[in-house]
Amino acid sequence: MRALLIVAHGSRRDESNAEVRRLAAAVAAQPNMPFADIRAAFLELAEPSIPDGLVQCAQAGATEVVVFPYFLAAGRHVATDIPEEVAKFTAIHPDVSVTITRHLGESAALPGMIMEVVRG
Amino acid sequence: MRALLIVAHGSRRDESNAEVRRLAAAVAAQPNMPFADIRAAFLELAEPSIPDGLVQCAQAGATEVVVFPYFLAAGRHVATDIPEEVAKFTAIHPDVSVTITRHLGESAALPGMIMEVVRG
């Protein structure tokens, strides 16, 4: 079974974390969904952490997890911190395959999506 | 003439600011573009500021500017800081109409776009 883990930075502001969880629910409602389990996790300041989120995916039956970095910039968080958090999980769960996709800001679809927003 | 100002937070990391400027160029390259002038501006830590970016739009001939908050969360920056920065411009340029769109994280197209990224 494949799972999708949407990883956000995490905020001291609960409502920002709730926005991310609502986004995960909206992604889960997309048509032709190839993932049976979709969750949000946070690099810091909110729960679950990335390793805890991956454990939840595994407990739900996932043998493959795709991690999507919900970040705009390719900074240290995307380049180093998220892979390090993922490695904490894979070191103890080598049976679960985890791949990390491009971050949001690098999506080729972003310019077109911005045009949809600004056209109103 | 209508201009689009893409407003990002701004980073101490030059490459993150360059990513935003490249995004603005990619948006400008979209088909059927209704904006004759497209720029990036930054809330803090990078140049141009929001008021300076709006002045640049006006100097390029814009009579209407659409401001797009390139932010994931609807926090204080989106709710308060960006409107305050815009107001600094409109107070001295009442002849230029400035509207602020929804922020990126609120886009209804975001869940579908995330699926495009994670399908690979």
Short mmCIF file of C-alpha atoms in Angstrom, two decimals:
data_model
loop_
_atom_site.label_atom_id
_atom_site.label_comp_id
_atom_site.label_asym_id
_atom_site.label_seq_id
_atom_site.Cartn_x
_atom_site.Cartn_y
_atom_site.Cartn_z
CA MET A 1 0.00 0.00 0.00
CA ARG A 2 1.26 3.51 -0.85
CA ALA A 3 0.93 6.47 1.49
CA LEU A 4 1.52 10.19 0.96
CA LEU A 5 3.00 12.30 3.76
CA ILE A 6 2.68 16.05 3.25
CA VAL A 7 5.47 17.67 5.26
CA ALA A 8 5.09 21.31 6.33
CA HIS A 9 7.37 23.44 8.47
CA GLY A 10 4.99 23.68 11.43
CA SER A 11 3.92 26.84 13.23
CA ARG A 12 3.36 28.11 16.76
CA ARG A 13 0.00 29.24 15.37
CA ASP A 14 -2.40 26.30 15.60
CA GLU A 15 -4.54 27.61 12.75
CA SER A 16 -1.58 27.39 10.35
CA ASN A 17 -1.08 23.73 11.26
CA ALA A 18 -4.82 23.15 10.85
CA GLU A 19 -4.58 24.68 7.34
CA VAL A 20 -2.01 22.02 6.45
CA ARG A 21 -4.20 19.22 7.83
CA ARG A 22 -7.15 20.57 5.81
CA LEU A 23 -4.93 20.61 2.73
CA ALA A 24 -4.07 16.92 3.33
CA ALA A 25 -7.80 16.17 3.53
CA ALA A 26 -8.40 18.09 0.29
CA VAL A 27 -5.63 16.15 -1.43
CA ALA A 28 -7.19 12.89 -0.17
CA ALA A 29 -10.45 13.94 -1.82
CA GLN A 30 -8.82 14.28 -5.26
CA PRO A 31 -10.06 11.92 -7.98
CA ASN A 32 -8.09 8.81 -9.05
CA MET A 33 -6.08 8.90 -5.85
CA PRO A 34 -3.14 6.47 -6.02
CA PHE A 35 -2.49 6.73 -2.26
CA ALA A 36 -4.57 4.77 0.26
CA ASP A 37 -3.33 6.80 3.23
CA ILE A 38 -2.66 10.57 3.25
CA ARG A 39 -1.36 12.47 6.26
CA ALA A 40 0.34 15.70 7.28
CA ALA A 41 3.52 15.88 9.36
CA PHE A 42 5.66 18.77 10.58
CA LEU A 43 9.38 19.46 10.64
CA GLU A 44 9.06 21.32 13.94
CA LEU A 45 6.66 23.11 16.30
CA ALA A 46 3.69 20.79 15.60
CA GLU A 47 2.75 17.12 15.77
CA PRO A 48 3.24 14.58 14.37
CA SER A 49 6.94 14.87 13.62
CA ILE A 50 8.19 13.44 10.33
CA PRO A 51 9.39 10.12 11.90
CA ASP A 52 6.11 9.83 13.84
CA GLY A 53 4.09 10.55 10.70
CA LEU A 54 6.03 7.86 8.82
CA VAL A 55 5.37 5.39 11.66
CA GLN A 56 1.64 6.20 11.39
CA CYS A 57 1.78 5.47 7.64
CA ALA A 58 3.52 2.13 8.33
CA GLN A 59 0.99 1.24 11.03
CA ALA A 60 -1.79 1.97 8.50
CA GLY A 61 -0.17 -0.68 6.27
CA ALA A 62 2.04 1.39 3.96
CA THR A 63 4.97 -0.38 2.32
CA GLU A 64 5.85 2.73 0.27
CA VAL A 65 5.61 6.33 1.45
CA VAL A 66 5.97 9.39 -0.78
CA VAL A 67 7.06 12.47 1.19
CA PHE A 68 6.04 15.82 -0.31
CA PRO A 69 7.87 18.87 1.09
CA TYR A 70 5.23 21.62 1.34
CA PHE A 71 7.88 24.34 1.20
CA LEU A 72 8.33 27.27 -1.16
CA ALA A 73 12.13 27.61 -1.02
CA ALA A 74 14.87 25.04 -1.54
CA GLY A 75 16.65 25.97 1.67
CA ARG A 76 18.29 23.95 4.44
CA HIS A 77 14.95 22.51 5.56
CA VAL A 78 14.32 20.93 2.16
CA ALA A 79 17.94 20.03 1.36
CA THR A 80 19.06 18.67 4.73
CA ASP A 81 16.52 18.64 7.56
CA ILE A 82 13.71 16.67 5.88
CA PRO A 83 16.07 13.95 4.53
CA GLU A 84 17.63 13.66 8.01
CA GLU A 85 14.22 13.24 9.65
CA VAL A 86 13.23 10.63 7.05
CA ALA A 87 16.50 8.77 7.70
CA LYS A 88 15.62 8.49 11.40
CA PHE A 89 12.61 6.42 10.31
CA THR A 90 14.23 4.35 7.55
CA ALA A 91 17.10 3.35 9.87
CA ILE A 92 14.62 1.44 12.02
CA HIS A 93 12.05 0.55 9.31
CA PRO A 94 14.14 -0.66 6.35
CA ASP A 95 11.11 -2.62 5.10
CA VAL A 96 9.24 0.61 4.21
CA SER A 97 10.39 2.42 1.06
CA VAL A 98 10.38 6.22 1.45
CA THR A 99 10.94 8.63 -1.41
CA ILE A 100 11.02 12.44 -1.21
CA THR A 101 9.54 14.43 -4.11
CA ARG A 102 10.44 17.92 -5.31
CA HIS A 103 9.30 20.69 -3.00
CA LEU A 104 6.24 22.77 -3.81
CA GLY A 105 8.20 25.84 -4.97
CA GLU A 106 9.92 23.76 -7.66
CA SER A 107 6.69 22.55 -9.26
CA ALA A 108 6.46 23.29 -12.97
CA ALA A 109 2.70 23.72 -12.47
CA LEU A 110 3.12 26.64 -10.06
CA PRO A 111 3.19 29.51 -12.61
CA GLY A 112 -0.02 28.27 -14.21
CA MET A 113 -1.67 27.88 -10.82
CA ILE A 114 -0.70 31.43 -9.84
CA MET A 115 -2.36 32.67 -13.02
CA GLU A 116 -5.56 30.84 -12.03
CA VAL A 117 -5.54 32.60 -8.64
CA VAL A 118 -4.80 36.08 -9.96
CA ARG A 119 -7.32 35.87 -12.81
CA GLY A 120 -9.89 35.54 -9.98
CA MET B 1 -2.16 48.91 -17.94
CA ARG B 2 -2.36 46.07 -15.40
CA ALA B 3 0.63 44.80 -13.44
CA LEU B 4 1.10 41.74 -11.22
CA LEU B 5 3.28 41.96 -8.11
CA ILE B 6 4.23 38.59 -6.60
CA VAL B 7 4.98 39.22 -2.92
CA ALA B 8 7.17 36.74 -1.04
CA HIS B 9 8.45 36.89 2.52
CA GLY B 10 12.09 37.41 1.59
CA SER B 11 15.09 35.49 2.89
CA ARG B 12 18.62 36.11 4.13
CA ARG B 13 19.54 33.42 1.61
CA ASP B 14 19.99 35.12 -1.78
CA GLU B 15 19.19 31.93 -3.69
CA SER B 16 15.69 31.82 -2.12
CA ASN B 17 15.02 35.37 -3.32
CA ALA B 18 16.37 34.43 -6.75
CA GLU B 19 13.90 31.49 -6.82
CA VAL B 20 11.05 33.99 -6.38
CA ARG B 21 12.39 36.22 -9.16
CA ARG B 22 12.66 33.18 -11.46
CA LEU B 23 9.07 32.30 -10.56
CA ALA B 24 7.95 35.80 -11.57
CA ALA B 25 9.74 35.32 -14.91
CA ALA B 26 8.03 31.93 -15.37
CA VAL B 27 4.65 33.50 -14.64
CA ALA B 28 5.42 36.25 -17.18
CA ALA B 29 6.04 33.52 -19.78
CA GLN B 30 2.55 32.00 -19.29
CA PRO B 31 0.22 32.09 -22.32
CA ASN B 32 -2.59 34.67 -22.65
CA MET B 33 -0.99 36.86 -20.03
CA PRO B 34 -3.37 39.67 -18.97
CA PHE B 35 -0.59 41.60 -17.19
CA ALA B 36 1.83 43.78 -19.11
CA ASP B 37 4.27 44.06 -16.19
CA ILE B 38 5.14 41.28 -13.71
CA ARG B 39 7.52 41.72 -10.79
CA ALA B 40 8.52 40.21 -7.47
CA ALA B 41 8.68 42.13 -4.19
CA PHE B 42 9.51 41.15 -0.63
CA LEU B 43 7.92 41.81 2.76
CA GLU B 44 11.33 41.91 4.41
CA LEU B 45 15.01 40.91 4.09
CA ALA B 46 15.18 41.46 0.31
CA GLU B 47 14.62 44.17 -2.28
CA PRO B 48 12.43 45.63 -3.61
CA SER B 49 10.08 46.20 -0.68
CA ILE B 50 6.35 46.06 -1.39
CA PRO B 51 5.97 49.88 -1.65
CA ASP B 52 9.07 50.06 -3.88
CA GLY B 53 7.75 47.24 -6.07
CA LEU B 54 4.44 49.06 -6.44
CA VAL B 55 6.27 52.26 -7.39
CA GLN B 56 8.16 50.29 -10.06
CA CYS B 57 4.84 49.02 -11.44
CA ALA B 58 3.47 52.57 -11.54
CA GLN B 59 6.64 53.86 -13.23
CA ALA B 60 6.20 51.10 -15.84
CA GLY B 61 2.78 52.59 -16.57
CA ALA B 62 0.45 50.46 -14.41
CA THR B 63 -2.90 51.97 -13.45
CA GLU B 64 -3.99 48.73 -11.76
CA VAL B 65 -1.79 46.37 -9.75
CA VAL B 66 -2.79 42.91 -8.56
CA VAL B 67 -0.76 41.80 -5.52
CA PHE B 68 -0.39 38.02 -5.09
CA PRO B 69 0.80 36.89 -1.62
CA TYR B 70 3.18 33.98 -2.27
CA PHE B 71 2.62 32.58 1.22
CA LEU B 72 1.42 29.17 2.37
CA ALA B 73 -0.24 30.17 5.64
CA ALA B 74 -2.84 32.84 6.40
CA GLY B 75 -0.84 34.31 9.28
CA ARG B 76 -0.10 37.84 10.36
CA HIS B 77 2.03 38.51 7.28
CA VAL B 78 -0.90 37.85 4.95
CA ALA B 79 -3.64 39.29 7.15
CA THR B 80 -1.92 42.46 8.37
CA ASP B 81 1.61 43.13 7.16
CA ILE B 82 1.04 42.94 3.39
CA PRO B 83 -2.08 45.17 3.49
CA GLU B 84 -0.15 47.69 5.64
CA GLU B 85 2.73 47.78 3.16
CA VAL B 86 0.30 48.21 0.27
CA ALA B 87 -1.39 51.07 2.15
CA LYS B 88 1.94 52.93 2.39
CA PHE B 89 1.89 53.05 -1.42
CA THR B 90 -1.80 53.80 -1.99
CA ALA B 91 -1.67 56.70 0.49
CA ILE B 92 0.70 58.55 -1.85
CA HIS B 93 -0.49 57.05 -5.19
CA PRO B 94 -4.30 57.15 -4.98
CA ASP B 95 -4.41 57.13 -8.80
CA VAL B 96 -3.19 53.51 -8.92
CA SER B 97 -5.73 50.81 -8.03
CA VAL B 98 -4.20 47.98 -5.97
CA THR B 99 -6.02 44.75 -5.13
CA ILE B 100 -4.67 41.84 -3.05
CA THR B 101 -5.64 38.29 -4.10
CA ARG B 102 -5.94 35.19 -1.95
CA HIS B 103 -2.63 33.80 -0.77
CA LEU B 104 -1.11 30.73 -2.43
CA GLY B 105 -2.04 28.32 0.38
CA GLU B 106 -5.72 29.16 -0.09
CA SER B 107 -5.78 28.29 -3.78
CA ALA B 108 -8.42 25.72 -4.69
CA ALA B 109 -6.01 24.44 -7.36
CA LEU B 110 -3.35 23.47 -4.80
CA PRO B 111 -4.53 19.90 -4.02
CA GLY B 112 -4.62 19.03 -7.73
CA MET B 113 -1.19 20.56 -8.25
CA ILE B 114 0.26 18.55 -5.36
CA MET B 115 -1.07 15.38 -7.01
CA GLU B 116 0.75 16.36 -10.22
CA VAL B 117 4.01 16.68 -8.29
CA VAL B 118 3.70 13.47 -6.30
CA ARG B 119 2.61 11.35 -9.29
CA GLY B 120 6.05 12.26 -10.69
#
